[in-house]
Amino acid sequence: MEQQPPAPPGSAPADAPLVDVSRLQQVVAQFARERDWERFHSPKNLAMALAAEAGELLELFQWLAEDESRRVAQEPGTAREVRDEIADVLLYLVRLAGVLQIDLDEAVRHKLAANAARYPVALARGNAVKYSRR
Amino acid sequence: MEQQPPAPPGSAPADAPLVDVSRLQQVVAQFARERDWERFHSPKNLAMALAAEAGELLELFQWLAEDESRRVAQEPGTAREVRDEIADVLLYLVRLAGVLQIDLDEAVRHKLAANAARYPVALARGNAVKYSRR
Amino acid sequence: MEQQPPAPPGSAPADAPLVDVSRLQQVVAQFARERDWERFHSPKNLAMALAAEAGELLELFQWLAEDESRRVAQEPGTAREVRDEIADVLLYLVRLAGVLQIDLDEAVRHKLAANAARYPVALARGNAVKYSRR
Amino acid sequence: MEQQPPAPPGSAPADAPLVDVSRLQQVVAQFARERDWERFHSPKNLAMALAAEAGELLELFQWLAEDESRRVAQEPGTAREVRDEIADVLLYLVRLAGVLQIDLDEAVRHKLAANAARYPVALARGNAVKYSRR
């Protein structure tokens, strides 16, 4: 039986999680509990709040050309706003996953596998299958 | 000078990250690179894709009563759909943060501090300040 | 040959438009032209702006119970906000249709016919086909 | 006192509505009533459905360059999809306004007046005040 080659130094083990938000999940759960907000945090309401924050993120980019959007992190004012809106989306996403007891690491692994099957490298490179609806 | 009390066994060090998505970030970057999708992944476009996925998540909840939405994880069919849509939002969020070189751990810590200042526990409990716009 | 019965007084002729926003379309086109905003008003950008406004509308409802949301028009402060956000969505929608030269009356008639075929009255009443994903 | 000049032939009277969706409003109300969907059509749920449709509209544009998005009406397949998604947004918007008894003509007039005050022509032309967040 062949031996497994040693992992390169500093590399993660093969089964290390892709996503670890367990500590954030605890923090946001406590944040809600302390404020008596649990009754507002139904999955329905949290999905709305997440989408509303995604809308605020959109707003930061809506009038920018694509190239301008690539440089947004270099404008101190906008960079903070972008980081804040991305954080808001992530906070509601982690809260929603917590309320529904969804394992985010499992969820992204399942979706990545589905995406890999749907967009094989050869096909995707060849004709940009996903992007050419035309 | 008093000594710091020892952390309880199994607890994370005070500076352990709240969010660690570094491995997922590598995976989604490689996924895009292999398919020659980097040119499509401007922050503007990724913000749109994230918001579109948030819309698909909304769709799963839009006709459910709040209580029904709390039980959604127990319905096998819907549960998979919900996990998939949440995963899609997270994948685009992590990709967007990667493209903009945003440190998500820093971003959520900054936002949590701002939220804590904005919604003090005493006030939030007392009158649900956030939720009563009326 | 039988005579067509006279339309009841005050009723619209059968081919009267369901939607007439022609005057609003002129007003928003002029508004953009006067401000030199036409270069920003690509369909892509307008779709983003519309979705961002839909997000602001969501925000007004996200923590309300469904019954509270039915009474929102009776709270003077919120009622104005709701009207404003709905107006914002409509303004961008009409602008987008104008830029793309889409006939909104044709578009809704086509979609209504598709919806009527997809959700026949008998079936929809019987088992709430659209709404029971459960 | 000077007489009002006669309106040019074919022009609308000054108080003609900018928006007339009264017939569509009746049609969508009847559509819901016939299917016993009124109980699902709370303002909260309709705002979600509207935002979900706005997300589907986004999806059609998310990977297109701005210039490509301007030509989308010339691609028969995409053109139909765009018209359908715009119609879906409009149908939910008109339904929401109906349920809340909002006068859309009043709402857009109020918002247009606010926008005109906020973005004076001279200022907007001079420095694109709305669009330069940078």
Coordinates of C-alpha atoms in Angstrom, one line a residue, chain D residues 23-77:
Chain D
R23 CA -57.0 48.8 -15.8
L24 CA -54.0 46.7 -15.0
Q25 CA -54.7 47.1 -11.3
Q26 CA -58.2 45.7 -11.8
V27 CA -56.9 42.8 -13.8
V28 CA -54.3 41.7 -11.2
A29 CA -56.7 42.1 -8.4
Q30 CA -59.2 39.8 -10.2
F31 CA -56.4 37.4 -11.0
A32 CA -55.5 37.0 -7.3
R33 CA -59.1 36.9 -6.2
E34 CA -60.0 34.1 -8.6
R35 CA -57.2 32.0 -7.4
D36 CA -57.8 32.7 -3.7
W37 CA -54.3 34.2 -3.5
E38 CA -55.4 37.3 -1.6
R39 CA -54.3 35.8 1.7
F40 CA -50.7 35.5 0.3
H41 CA -50.6 39.0 -1.0
S42 CA -49.6 40.9 2.1
P43 CA -47.5 44.0 1.4
K44 CA -44.5 42.2 3.1
N45 CA -44.8 39.2 0.8
L46 CA -45.4 41.3 -2.3
A47 CA -42.3 43.4 -1.6
M48 CA -40.3 40.2 -1.4
A49 CA -41.8 38.9 -4.7
L50 CA -41.0 42.2 -6.4
A51 CA -37.4 42.1 -5.1
A52 CA -37.0 38.5 -6.2
E53 CA -38.2 39.5 -9.7
A54 CA -35.8 42.4 -9.7
G55 CA -33.1 39.8 -8.9
E56 CA -34.1 37.8 -12.0
L57 CA -33.8 40.9 -14.1
L58 CA -30.3 41.5 -12.7
E59 CA -29.3 38.0 -13.6
L60 CA -29.9 38.7 -17.3
F61 CA -27.5 41.6 -17.2
Q62 CA -24.9 40.5 -14.7
W63 CA -22.2 39.2 -17.1
L64 CA -22.9 41.6 -19.9
A65 CA -20.7 44.7 -20.6
E66 CA -22.6 47.9 -20.5
D67 CA -22.5 48.2 -24.2
E68 CA -23.8 44.7 -24.7
S69 CA -26.7 45.5 -22.3
R70 CA -27.7 48.4 -24.6
R71 CA -28.2 45.9 -27.5
V72 CA -30.1 43.4 -25.5
A73 CA -33.4 44.3 -27.2
Q74 CA -32.0 43.2 -30.5
E75 CA -31.3 39.6 -29.5
P76 CA -34.7 37.9 -29.9
G77 CA -34.2 35.3 -27.1

